[in-house]
Amino acid sequence: MRARPRARVDWPSRRCRVRRLVVGMGTENKLGANGMIFELKRYVAHDGKAEALQQRFADKTIPVFRRVGIDLVQCWTAPAEPGVFYYLVRFPDEAASKQAWAAFAADPDWKAAKEASEKDGPLLASQSTVRLEPTSFSPQHHG
């Protein structure tokens, strides 16, 4: 019996698989459309403070993000980088990003949470941000 030739997988079929994967990850409708900007944040905790940093993020930071309009897409840790925490947020445009981050920095609940969690010293050793914009050939632009 001869093997059947492999059918060429066209773009819509791949897109459907990507959508199913995204839905399965709990990020449905989180991948932006044209004009969206994304910020990939990388936080490095001080030695021994990674768990406290992540706990503060989960318990205190996320509720403030929701209130001030910071759309959290996903959070990650990297097994190869102990003490490092990544997260991705998105905004409709630059103005929305600036407005939301200003509101976050001024939020009294955030200020109180930060102060309380850092009474024995800062949790965060360093942080960086990479601004990302979808390309015209990103899967979310083909449908």
mmCIF file of N, CA and C in Angstrom:
data_model
loop_
_atom_site.group_PDB
_atom_site.id
_atom_site.type_symbol
_atom_site.label_atom_id
_atom_site.label_comp_id
_atom_site.label_asym_id
_atom_site.label_seq_id
_atom_site.Cartn_x
_atom_site.Cartn_y
_atom_site.Cartn_z
ATOM 1 N N MET A 1 0.848 -1.180 0.000
ATOM 2 C CA MET A 1 0.000 0.000 0.000
ATOM 3 C C MET A 1 0.890 1.240 0.000
ATOM 4 N N ARG A 2 0.612 2.145 -0.901
ATOM 5 C CA ARG A 2 1.398 3.371 -0.983
ATOM 6 C C ARG A 2 0.854 4.403 -0.011
ATOM 7 N N ALA A 3 1.774 5.146 0.535
ATOM 8 C CA ALA A 3 1.357 6.218 1.452
ATOM 9 C C ALA A 3 0.689 7.324 0.660
ATOM 10 N N ARG A 4 -0.333 7.862 1.224
ATOM 11 C CA ARG A 4 -1.014 8.986 0.575
ATOM 12 C C ARG A 4 -0.150 10.228 0.704
ATOM 13 N N PRO A 5 -0.094 11.034 -0.332
ATOM 14 C CA PRO A 5 0.687 12.267 -0.218
ATOM 15 C C PRO A 5 0.076 13.165 0.852
ATOM 16 N N ARG A 6 0.952 13.845 1.549
ATOM 17 C CA ARG A 6 0.487 14.759 2.596
ATOM 18 C C ARG A 6 -0.203 15.951 1.965
ATOM 19 N N ALA A 7 -1.339 16.243 2.463
ATOM 20 C CA ALA A 7 -2.077 17.410 1.969
ATOM 21 C C ALA A 7 -1.423 18.669 2.507
ATOM 22 N N ARG A 8 -1.396 19.666 1.682
ATOM 23 C CA ARG A 8 -0.870 20.961 2.115
ATOM 24 C C ARG A 8 -1.853 21.563 3.114
ATOM 25 N N VAL A 9 -1.327 22.002 4.232
ATOM 26 C CA VAL A 9 -2.182 22.629 5.243
ATOM 27 C C VAL A 9 -2.275 24.104 4.907
ATOM 28 N N ASP A 10 -3.477 24.552 4.636
ATOM 29 C CA ASP A 10 -3.627 25.960 4.275
ATOM 30 C C ASP A 10 -3.766 26.821 5.528
ATOM 31 N N TRP A 11 -3.630 28.098 5.341
ATOM 32 C CA TRP A 11 -3.620 29.054 6.448
ATOM 33 C C TRP A 11 -4.860 28.968 7.332
ATOM 34 N N PRO A 12 -6.083 28.915 6.795
ATOM 35 C CA PRO A 12 -7.242 28.846 7.696
ATOM 36 C C PRO A 12 -7.211 27.647 8.629
ATOM 37 N N SER A 13 -6.736 26.496 8.157
ATOM 38 C CA SER A 13 -6.679 25.326 9.033
ATOM 39 C C SER A 13 -5.729 25.563 10.186
ATOM 40 N N ARG A 14 -4.581 26.137 9.895
ATOM 41 C CA ARG A 14 -3.636 26.442 10.968
ATOM 42 C C ARG A 14 -4.228 27.475 11.907
ATOM 43 N N ARG A 15 -4.913 28.448 11.370
ATOM 44 C CA ARG A 15 -5.511 29.491 12.200
ATOM 45 C C ARG A 15 -6.515 28.878 13.166
ATOM 46 N N CYS A 16 -7.304 27.927 12.694
ATOM 47 C CA CYS A 16 -8.295 27.285 13.563
ATOM 48 C C CYS A 16 -7.613 26.571 14.714
ATOM 49 N N ARG A 17 -6.500 25.900 14.430
ATOM 50 C CA ARG A 17 -5.775 25.234 15.513
ATOM 51 C C ARG A 17 -5.237 26.242 16.502
ATOM 52 N N VAL A 18 -4.731 27.358 16.012
ATOM 53 C CA VAL A 18 -4.232 28.395 16.910
ATOM 54 C C VAL A 18 -5.363 28.921 17.774
ATOM 55 N N ARG A 19 -6.512 29.161 17.186
ATOM 56 C CA ARG A 19 -7.645 29.654 17.976
ATOM 57 C C ARG A 19 -8.048 28.652 19.048
ATOM 58 N N ARG A 20 -8.056 27.367 18.699
ATOM 59 C CA ARG A 20 -8.402 26.357 19.703
ATOM 60 C C ARG A 20 -7.378 26.361 20.823
ATOM 61 N N LEU A 21 -6.112 26.487 20.485
ATOM 62 C CA LEU A 21 -5.067 26.533 21.491
ATOM 63 C C LEU A 21 -5.247 27.743 22.389
ATOM 64 N N VAL A 22 -5.512 28.888 21.790
ATOM 65 C CA VAL A 22 -5.698 30.107 22.575
ATOM 66 C C VAL A 22 -6.890 29.964 23.505
ATOM 67 N N VAL A 23 -7.989 29.421 23.009
ATOM 68 C CA VAL A 23 -9.162 29.214 23.856
ATOM 69 C C VAL A 23 -8.808 28.267 24.985
ATOM 70 N N GLY A 24 -8.079 27.208 24.680
ATOM 71 C CA GLY A 24 -7.697 26.242 25.698
ATOM 72 C C GLY A 24 -6.796 26.826 26.762
ATOM 73 N N MET A 25 -6.032 27.855 26.420
ATOM 74 C CA MET A 25 -5.155 28.490 27.395
ATOM 75 C C MET A 25 -5.894 29.516 28.231
ATOM 76 N N GLY A 26 -7.153 29.757 27.944
ATOM 77 C CA GLY A 26 -7.893 30.736 28.723
ATOM 78 C C GLY A 26 -7.612 32.163 28.311
ATOM 79 N N THR A 27 -7.112 32.363 27.105
ATOM 80 C CA THR A 27 -6.804 33.718 26.660
ATOM 81 C C THR A 27 -7.671 34.103 25.477
ATOM 82 N N GLU A 28 -8.828 33.508 25.347
ATOM 83 C CA GLU A 28 -9.717 33.816 24.233
ATOM 84 C C GLU A 28 -9.947 35.320 24.145
ATOM 85 N N ASN A 29 -9.860 35.842 22.947
ATOM 86 C CA ASN A 29 -10.065 37.262 22.676
ATOM 87 C C ASN A 29 -9.032 38.158 23.348
ATOM 88 N N LYS A 30 -7.914 37.603 23.802
ATOM 89 C CA LYS A 30 -6.884 38.421 24.417
ATOM 90 C C LYS A 30 -5.811 38.822 23.409
ATOM 91 N N LEU A 31 -5.728 38.126 22.289
ATOM 92 C CA LEU A 31 -4.749 38.504 21.279
ATOM 93 C C LEU A 31 -5.295 39.692 20.524
ATOM 94 N N GLY A 32 -4.560 40.771 20.503
ATOM 95 C CA GLY A 32 -5.086 42.025 19.997
ATOM 96 C C GLY A 32 -5.336 42.064 18.510
ATOM 97 N N ALA A 33 -6.050 43.071 18.104
ATOM 98 C CA ALA A 33 -6.317 43.329 16.700
ATOM 99 C C ALA A 33 -5.382 44.436 16.234
ATOM 100 N N ASN A 34 -5.576 44.883 14.999
ATOM 101 C CA ASN A 34 -4.737 45.960 14.468
ATOM 102 C C ASN A 34 -4.716 47.132 15.427
ATOM 103 N N GLY A 35 -3.547 47.703 15.616
ATOM 104 C CA GLY A 35 -3.411 48.877 16.455
ATOM 105 C C GLY A 35 -3.118 48.575 17.904
ATOM 106 N N MET A 36 -3.373 47.369 18.360
ATOM 107 C CA MET A 36 -3.096 47.019 19.747
ATOM 108 C C MET A 36 -1.595 47.063 20.001
ATOM 109 N N ILE A 37 -1.238 47.454 21.209
ATOM 110 C CA ILE A 37 0.152 47.354 21.628
ATOM 111 C C ILE A 37 0.214 46.420 22.825
ATOM 112 N N PHE A 38 1.321 45.730 22.924
ATOM 113 C CA PHE A 38 1.553 44.788 24.009
ATOM 114 C C PHE A 38 2.818 45.203 24.737
ATOM 115 N N GLU A 39 2.860 44.910 26.025
ATOM 116 C CA GLU A 39 4.061 45.149 26.812
ATOM 117 C C GLU A 39 4.407 43.853 27.528
ATOM 118 N N LEU A 40 5.591 43.349 27.233
ATOM 119 C CA LEU A 40 6.096 42.168 27.913
ATOM 120 C C LEU A 40 6.976 42.648 29.052
ATOM 121 N N LYS A 41 6.566 42.347 30.266
ATOM 122 C CA LYS A 41 7.283 42.783 31.460
ATOM 123 C C LYS A 41 8.102 41.617 32.005
ATOM 124 N N ARG A 42 9.302 41.919 32.451
ATOM 125 C CA ARG A 42 10.188 40.921 33.072
ATOM 126 C C ARG A 42 10.603 41.457 34.430
ATOM 127 N N TYR A 43 10.246 40.728 35.467
ATOM 128 C CA TYR A 43 10.596 41.111 36.831
ATOM 129 C C TYR A 43 11.597 40.102 37.388
ATOM 130 N N VAL A 44 12.649 40.611 37.999
ATOM 131 C CA VAL A 44 13.630 39.773 38.676
ATOM 132 C C VAL A 44 13.523 40.076 40.163
ATOM 133 N N ALA A 45 13.216 39.051 40.944
ATOM 134 C CA ALA A 45 13.046 39.216 42.386
ATOM 135 C C ALA A 45 14.404 39.200 43.085
ATOM 136 N N HIS A 46 14.468 39.889 44.214
ATOM 137 C CA HIS A 46 15.643 39.759 45.079
ATOM 138 C C HIS A 46 15.717 38.317 45.561
ATOM 139 N N ASP A 47 16.919 37.871 45.910
ATOM 140 C CA ASP A 47 17.103 36.495 46.378
ATOM 141 C C ASP A 47 16.116 36.158 47.485
ATOM 142 N N GLY A 48 15.446 35.031 47.321
ATOM 143 C CA GLY A 48 14.512 34.553 48.321
ATOM 144 C C GLY A 48 13.163 35.245 48.334
ATOM 145 N N LYS A 49 12.917 36.158 47.388
ATOM 146 C CA LYS A 49 11.670 36.923 47.418
ATOM 147 C C LYS A 49 10.750 36.671 46.220
ATOM 148 N N ALA A 50 11.081 35.687 45.399
ATOM 149 C CA ALA A 50 10.266 35.422 44.206
ATOM 150 C C ALA A 50 8.841 35.024 44.575
ATOM 151 N N GLU A 51 8.698 34.160 45.557
ATOM 152 C CA GLU A 51 7.356 33.715 45.944
ATOM 153 C C GLU A 51 6.524 34.880 46.471
ATOM 154 N N ALA A 52 7.128 35.731 47.280
ATOM 155 C CA ALA A 52 6.409 36.900 47.811
ATOM 156 C C ALA A 52 6.028 37.865 46.691
ATOM 157 N N LEU A 53 6.913 38.043 45.714
ATOM 158 C CA LEU A 53 6.621 38.923 44.579
ATOM 159 C C LEU A 53 5.432 38.386 43.780
ATOM 160 N N GLN A 54 5.440 37.096 43.499
ATOM 161 C CA GLN A 54 4.336 36.505 42.743
ATOM 162 C C GLN A 54 3.033 36.520 43.535
ATOM 163 N N GLN A 55 3.115 36.305 44.840
ATOM 164 C CA GLN A 55 1.910 36.331 45.666
ATOM 165 C C GLN A 55 1.306 37.730 45.688
ATOM 166 N N ARG A 56 2.167 38.747 45.818
ATOM 167 C CA ARG A 56 1.665 40.124 45.788
ATOM 168 C C ARG A 56 1.009 40.417 44.445
ATOM 169 N N PHE A 57 1.638 39.960 43.373
ATOM 170 C CA PHE A 57 1.081 40.183 42.043
ATOM 171 C C PHE A 57 -0.304 39.549 41.937
ATOM 172 N N ALA A 58 -0.418 38.294 42.364
ATOM 173 C CA ALA A 58 -1.691 37.569 42.263
ATOM 174 C C ALA A 58 -2.777 38.190 43.142
ATOM 175 N N ASP A 59 -2.427 38.538 44.363
ATOM 176 C CA ASP A 59 -3.430 38.990 45.333
ATOM 177 C C ASP A 59 -3.735 40.483 45.281
ATOM 178 N N LYS A 60 -2.739 41.289 44.989
ATOM 179 C CA LYS A 60 -2.893 42.748 45.090
ATOM 180 C C LYS A 60 -2.802 43.475 43.753
ATOM 181 N N THR A 61 -1.836 43.087 42.924
ATOM 182 C CA THR A 61 -1.604 43.810 41.676
ATOM 183 C C THR A 61 -2.719 43.576 40.662
ATOM 184 N N ILE A 62 -3.108 42.329 40.468
ATOM 185 C CA ILE A 62 -4.121 42.019 39.450
ATOM 186 C C ILE A 62 -5.435 42.755 39.691
ATOM 187 N N PRO A 63 -5.957 42.806 40.914
ATOM 188 C CA PRO A 63 -7.197 43.576 41.115
ATOM 189 C C PRO A 63 -7.052 45.060 40.756
ATOM 190 N N VAL A 64 -5.888 45.630 41.037
ATOM 191 C CA VAL A 64 -5.669 47.037 40.678
ATOM 192 C C VAL A 64 -5.576 47.169 39.159
ATOM 193 N N PHE A 65 -4.881 46.245 38.502
ATOM 194 C CA PHE A 65 -4.825 46.256 37.035
ATOM 195 C C PHE A 65 -6.231 46.314 36.456
ATOM 196 N N ARG A 66 -7.102 45.451 36.945
ATOM 197 C CA ARG A 66 -8.477 45.405 36.421
ATOM 198 C C ARG A 66 -9.178 46.746 36.603
ATOM 199 N N ARG A 67 -8.990 47.331 37.759
ATOM 200 C CA ARG A 67 -9.676 48.579 38.080
ATOM 201 C C ARG A 67 -9.198 49.751 37.221
ATOM 202 N N VAL A 68 -7.908 49.780 36.890
ATOM 203 C CA VAL A 68 -7.360 50.932 36.164
ATOM 204 C C VAL A 68 -7.260 50.711 34.652
ATOM 205 N N GLY A 69 -7.682 49.541 34.170
ATOM 206 C CA GLY A 69 -7.708 49.323 32.725
ATOM 207 C C GLY A 69 -6.465 48.702 32.127
ATOM 208 N N ILE A 70 -5.689 47.989 32.928
ATOM 209 C CA ILE A 70 -4.542 47.253 32.396
ATOM 210 C C ILE A 70 -5.020 45.834 32.106
ATOM 211 N N ASP A 71 -5.012 45.465 30.833
ATOM 212 C CA ASP A 71 -5.531 44.171 30.393
ATOM 213 C C ASP A 71 -4.417 43.129 30.452
ATOM 214 N N LEU A 72 -4.449 42.313 31.482
ATOM 215 C CA LEU A 72 -3.451 41.263 31.673
ATOM 216 C C LEU A 72 -3.782 40.083 30.763
ATOM 217 N N VAL A 73 -2.841 39.738 29.885
ATOM 218 C CA VAL A 73 -3.050 38.657 28.927
ATOM 219 C C VAL A 73 -2.590 37.322 29.505
ATOM 220 N N GLN A 74 -1.383 37.288 30.079
ATOM 221 C CA GLN A 74 -0.827 36.034 30.568
ATOM 222 C C GLN A 74 0.351 36.317 31.487
ATOM 223 N N CYS A 75 0.646 35.365 32.367
ATOM 224 C CA CYS A 75 1.803 35.424 33.265
ATOM 225 C C CYS A 75 2.599 34.132 33.113
ATOM 226 N N TRP A 76 3.929 34.233 33.283
ATOM 227 C CA TRP A 76 4.787 33.063 33.159
ATOM 228 C C TRP A 76 5.933 33.117 34.158
ATOM 229 N N THR A 77 6.434 31.946 34.484
ATOM 230 C CA THR A 77 7.752 31.801 35.087
ATOM 231 C C THR A 77 8.555 30.949 34.114
ATOM 232 N N ALA A 78 9.862 31.062 34.196
ATOM 233 C CA ALA A 78 10.738 30.286 33.317
ATOM 234 C C ALA A 78 11.597 29.370 34.184
ATOM 235 N N PRO A 79 11.419 28.066 34.090
ATOM 236 C CA PRO A 79 12.204 27.157 34.923
ATOM 237 C C PRO A 79 13.713 27.385 34.818
ATOM 238 N N ALA A 80 14.174 27.844 33.680
ATOM 239 C CA ALA A 80 15.606 28.094 33.498
ATOM 240 C C ALA A 80 16.056 29.402 34.149
ATOM 241 N N GLU A 81 15.102 30.197 34.639
ATOM 242 C CA GLU A 81 15.422 31.486 35.257
ATOM 243 C C GLU A 81 14.744 31.599 36.627
ATOM 244 N N PRO A 82 15.290 30.963 37.647
ATOM 245 C CA PRO A 82 14.678 31.067 38.974
ATOM 246 C C PRO A 82 14.612 32.526 39.429
ATOM 247 N N GLY A 83 13.496 32.879 40.029
ATOM 248 C CA GLY A 83 13.340 34.238 40.535
ATOM 249 C C GLY A 83 12.892 35.246 39.499
ATOM 250 N N VAL A 84 12.608 34.785 38.276
ATOM 251 C CA VAL A 84 12.179 35.687 37.207
ATOM 252 C C VAL A 84 10.711 35.408 36.893
ATOM 253 N N PHE A 85 9.976 36.483 36.708
ATOM 254 C CA PHE A 85 8.537 36.426 36.468
ATOM 255 C C PHE A 85 8.235 37.304 35.263
ATOM 256 N N TYR A 86 7.484 36.779 34.313
ATOM 257 C CA TYR A 86 7.095 37.524 33.116
ATOM 258 C C TYR A 86 5.586 37.702 33.096
ATOM 259 N N TYR A 87 5.146 38.815 32.507
ATOM 260 C CA TYR A 87 3.720 38.942 32.207
ATOM 261 C C TYR A 87 3.537 39.836 30.994
ATOM 262 N N LEU A 88 2.405 39.627 30.323
ATOM 263 C CA LEU A 88 2.084 40.353 29.101
ATOM 264 C C LEU A 88 0.783 41.110 29.315
ATOM 265 N N VAL A 89 0.805 42.396 29.008
ATOM 266 C CA VAL A 89 -0.398 43.224 29.076
ATOM 267 C C VAL A 89 -0.634 43.835 27.700
ATOM 268 N N ARG A 90 -1.861 44.283 27.475
ATOM 269 C CA ARG A 90 -2.159 44.916 26.187
ATOM 270 C C ARG A 90 -3.011 46.154 26.403
ATOM 271 N N PHE A 91 -2.908 47.044 25.422
ATOM 272 C CA PHE A 91 -3.648 48.300 25.433
ATOM 273 C C PHE A 91 -4.087 48.615 24.006
ATOM 274 N N PRO A 92 -5.181 49.346 23.862
ATOM 275 C CA PRO A 92 -5.621 49.699 22.512
ATOM 276 C C PRO A 92 -4.662 50.650 21.803
ATOM 277 N N ASP A 93 -3.926 51.466 22.582
ATOM 278 C CA ASP A 93 -2.994 52.421 21.978
ATOM 279 C C ASP A 93 -2.059 52.973 23.051
ATOM 280 N N GLU A 94 -1.117 53.793 22.615
ATOM 281 C CA GLU A 94 -0.113 54.384 23.507
ATOM 282 C C GLU A 94 -0.747 55.248 24.593
ATOM 283 N N ALA A 95 -1.740 56.045 24.235
ATOM 284 C CA ALA A 95 -2.396 56.920 25.214
ATOM 285 C C ALA A 95 -3.049 56.105 26.326
ATOM 286 N N ALA A 96 -3.693 55.003 25.967
ATOM 287 C CA ALA A 96 -4.333 54.149 26.975
ATOM 288 C C ALA A 96 -3.291 53.533 27.900
ATOM 289 N N SER A 97 -2.151 53.157 27.348
ATOM 290 C CA SER A 97 -1.067 52.604 28.162
ATOM 291 C C SER A 97 -0.588 53.629 29.188
ATOM 292 N N LYS A 98 -0.292 54.826 28.718
ATOM 293 C CA LYS A 98 0.194 55.875 29.630
ATOM 294 C C LYS A 98 -0.826 56.201 30.709
ATOM 295 N N GLN A 99 -2.080 56.307 30.319
ATOM 296 C CA GLN A 99 -3.136 56.633 31.277
ATOM 297 C C GLN A 99 -3.289 55.526 32.327
ATOM 298 N N ALA A 100 -3.296 54.280 31.887
ATOM 299 C CA ALA A 100 -3.479 53.161 32.818
ATOM 300 C C ALA A 100 -2.301 53.025 33.776
ATOM 301 N N TRP A 101 -1.067 53.168 33.276
ATOM 302 C CA TRP A 101 0.087 53.050 34.167
ATOM 303 C C TRP A 101 0.140 54.202 35.162
ATOM 304 N N ALA A 102 -0.261 55.393 34.747
ATOM 305 C CA ALA A 102 -0.312 56.527 35.684
ATOM 306 C C ALA A 102 -1.350 56.270 36.771
ATOM 307 N N ALA A 103 -2.506 55.748 36.376
ATOM 308 C CA ALA A 103 -3.552 55.430 37.356
ATOM 309 C C ALA A 103 -3.083 54.333 38.304
ATOM 310 N N PHE A 104 -2.368 53.361 37.786
ATOM 311 C CA PHE A 104 -1.845 52.286 38.633
ATOM 312 C C PHE A 104 -0.873 52.844 39.667
ATOM 313 N N ALA A 105 0.076 53.656 39.223
ATOM 314 C CA ALA A 105 1.082 54.212 40.135
ATOM 315 C C ALA A 105 0.456 55.078 41.219
ATOM 316 N N ALA A 106 -0.657 55.726 40.904
ATOM 317 C CA ALA A 106 -1.318 56.618 41.863
ATOM 318 C C ALA A 106 -2.350 55.904 42.734
ATOM 319 N N ASP A 107 -2.649 54.659 42.442
ATOM 320 C CA ASP A 107 -3.716 53.949 43.147
ATOM 321 C C ASP A 107 -3.358 53.735 44.623
ATOM 322 N N PRO A 108 -4.223 54.171 45.550
ATOM 323 C CA PRO A 108 -3.915 54.031 46.978
ATOM 324 C C PRO A 108 -3.823 52.572 47.437
ATOM 325 N N ASP A 109 -4.617 51.684 46.862
ATOM 326 C CA ASP A 109 -4.527 50.266 47.236
ATOM 327 C C ASP A 109 -3.185 49.675 46.812
ATOM 328 N N TRP A 110 -2.703 50.049 45.622
ATOM 329 C CA TRP A 110 -1.399 49.572 45.163
ATOM 330 C C TRP A 110 -0.292 50.111 46.064
ATOM 331 N N LYS A 111 -0.353 51.388 46.381
ATOM 332 C CA LYS A 111 0.678 51.986 47.242
ATOM 333 C C LYS A 111 0.726 51.289 48.597
ATOM 334 N N ALA A 112 -0.441 51.022 49.174
ATOM 335 C CA ALA A 112 -0.503 50.353 50.479
ATOM 336 C C ALA A 112 0.024 48.918 50.385
ATOM 337 N N ALA A 113 -0.341 48.208 49.327
ATOM 338 C CA ALA A 113 0.116 46.826 49.151
ATOM 339 C C ALA A 113 1.626 46.768 48.972
ATOM 340 N N LYS A 114 2.171 47.683 48.196
ATOM 341 C CA LYS A 114 3.617 47.718 47.966
ATOM 342 C C LYS A 114 4.351 48.003 49.264
ATOM 343 N N GLU A 115 3.878 48.999 49.993
ATOM 344 C CA GLU A 115 4.524 49.359 51.262
ATOM 345 C C GLU A 115 4.472 48.195 52.253
ATOM 346 N N ALA A 116 3.315 47.573 52.396
ATOM 347 C CA ALA A 116 3.166 46.467 53.346
ATOM 348 C C ALA A 116 4.041 45.270 52.967
ATOM 349 N N SER A 117 4.144 44.979 51.677
ATOM 350 C CA SER A 117 4.904 43.804 51.240
ATOM 351 C C SER A 117 6.411 44.034 51.269
ATOM 352 N N GLU A 118 6.823 45.295 51.390
ATOM 353 C CA GLU A 118 8.252 45.602 51.360
ATOM 354 C C GLU A 118 8.781 46.115 52.692
ATOM 355 N N LYS A 119 8.088 45.805 53.781
ATOM 356 C CA LYS A 119 8.560 46.276 55.091
ATOM 357 C C LYS A 119 9.910 45.664 55.464
ATOM 358 N N ASP A 120 10.244 44.486 54.893
ATOM 359 C CA ASP A 120 11.545 43.855 55.133
ATOM 360 C C ASP A 120 12.491 44.031 53.947
ATOM 361 N N GLY A 121 12.199 44.994 53.099
ATOM 362 C CA GLY A 121 13.037 45.269 51.935
ATOM 363 C C GLY A 121 12.286 45.033 50.640
ATOM 364 N N PRO A 122 12.773 45.629 49.563
ATOM 365 C CA PRO A 122 12.089 45.502 48.273
ATOM 366 C C PRO A 122 12.073 44.061 47.767
ATOM 367 N N LEU A 123 11.010 43.723 47.074
ATOM 368 C CA LEU A 123 10.877 42.398 46.467
ATOM 369 C C LEU A 123 11.540 42.350 45.097
ATOM 370 N N LEU A 124 11.496 43.457 44.392
ATOM 371 C CA LEU A 124 11.929 43.529 43.003
ATOM 372 C C LEU A 124 13.362 44.045 42.907
ATOM 373 N N ALA A 125 14.239 43.231 42.300
ATOM 374 C CA ALA A 125 15.626 43.645 42.095
ATOM 375 C C ALA A 125 15.768 44.461 40.818
ATOM 376 N N SER A 126 15.058 44.044 39.764
ATOM 377 C CA SER A 126 15.095 44.783 38.498
ATOM 378 C C SER A 126 13.857 44.437 37.685
ATOM 379 N N GLN A 127 13.596 45.304 36.720
ATOM 380 C CA GLN A 127 12.473 45.070 35.817
ATOM 381 C C GLN A 127 12.799 45.648 34.452
ATOM 382 N N SER A 128 12.180 45.072 33.433
ATOM 383 C CA SER A 128 12.340 45.603 32.084
ATOM 384 C C SER A 128 11.025 45.434 31.340
ATOM 385 N N THR A 129 10.865 46.252 30.315
ATOM 386 C CA THR A 129 9.662 46.219 29.494
ATOM 387 C C THR A 129 10.067 46.209 28.031
ATOM 388 N N VAL A 130 9.429 45.346 27.269
ATOM 389 C CA VAL A 130 9.597 45.327 25.821
ATOM 390 C C VAL A 130 8.235 45.623 25.215
ATOM 391 N N ARG A 131 8.164 46.677 24.408
ATOM 392 C CA ARG A 131 6.918 47.038 23.724
ATOM 393 C C ARG A 131 6.817 46.209 22.459
ATOM 394 N N LEU A 132 5.684 45.540 22.278
ATOM 395 C CA LEU A 132 5.464 44.675 21.122
ATOM 396 C C LEU A 132 4.255 45.152 20.340
ATOM 397 N N GLU A 133 4.340 45.081 19.028
ATOM 398 C CA GLU A 133 3.215 45.407 18.158
ATOM 399 C C GLU A 133 3.012 44.248 17.197
ATOM 400 N N PRO A 134 1.759 43.817 16.977
ATOM 401 C CA PRO A 134 1.521 42.711 16.047
ATOM 402 C C PRO A 134 1.983 43.072 14.636
ATOM 403 N N THR A 135 2.541 42.102 13.953
ATOM 404 C CA THR A 135 2.915 42.291 12.556
ATOM 405 C C THR A 135 1.689 42.104 11.674
ATOM 406 N N SER A 136 1.799 42.544 10.440
ATOM 407 C CA SER A 136 0.689 42.377 9.499
ATOM 408 C C SER A 136 0.442 40.912 9.163
ATOM 409 N N PHE A 137 1.423 40.047 9.418
ATOM 410 C CA PHE A 137 1.267 38.625 9.099
ATOM 411 C C PHE A 137 1.021 37.764 10.337
ATOM 412 N N SER A 138 0.708 38.389 11.468
ATOM 413 C CA SER A 138 0.376 37.626 12.672
ATOM 414 C C SER A 138 -0.922 36.855 12.459
ATOM 415 N N PRO A 139 -1.037 35.663 13.023
ATOM 416 C CA PRO A 139 -2.242 34.853 12.813
ATOM 417 C C PRO A 139 -3.544 35.575 13.141
ATOM 418 N N GLN A 140 -3.574 36.409 14.151
ATOM 419 C CA GLN A 140 -4.834 37.061 14.510
ATOM 420 C C GLN A 140 -5.289 38.071 13.468
ATOM 421 N N HIS A 141 -4.464 38.397 12.494
ATOM 422 C CA HIS A 141 -4.847 39.347 11.445
ATOM 423 C C HIS A 141 -5.420 38.659 10.214
ATOM 424 N N HIS A 142 -5.503 37.346 10.220
ATOM 425 C CA HIS A 142 -5.958 36.600 9.045
ATOM 426 C C HIS A 142 -7.335 36.010 9.263
ATOM 427 N N GLY A 143 -8.271 36.776 9.667
ATOM 428 C CA GLY A 143 -9.572 36.186 9.852
ATOM 429 C C GLY A 143 -10.556 37.230 10.104
#
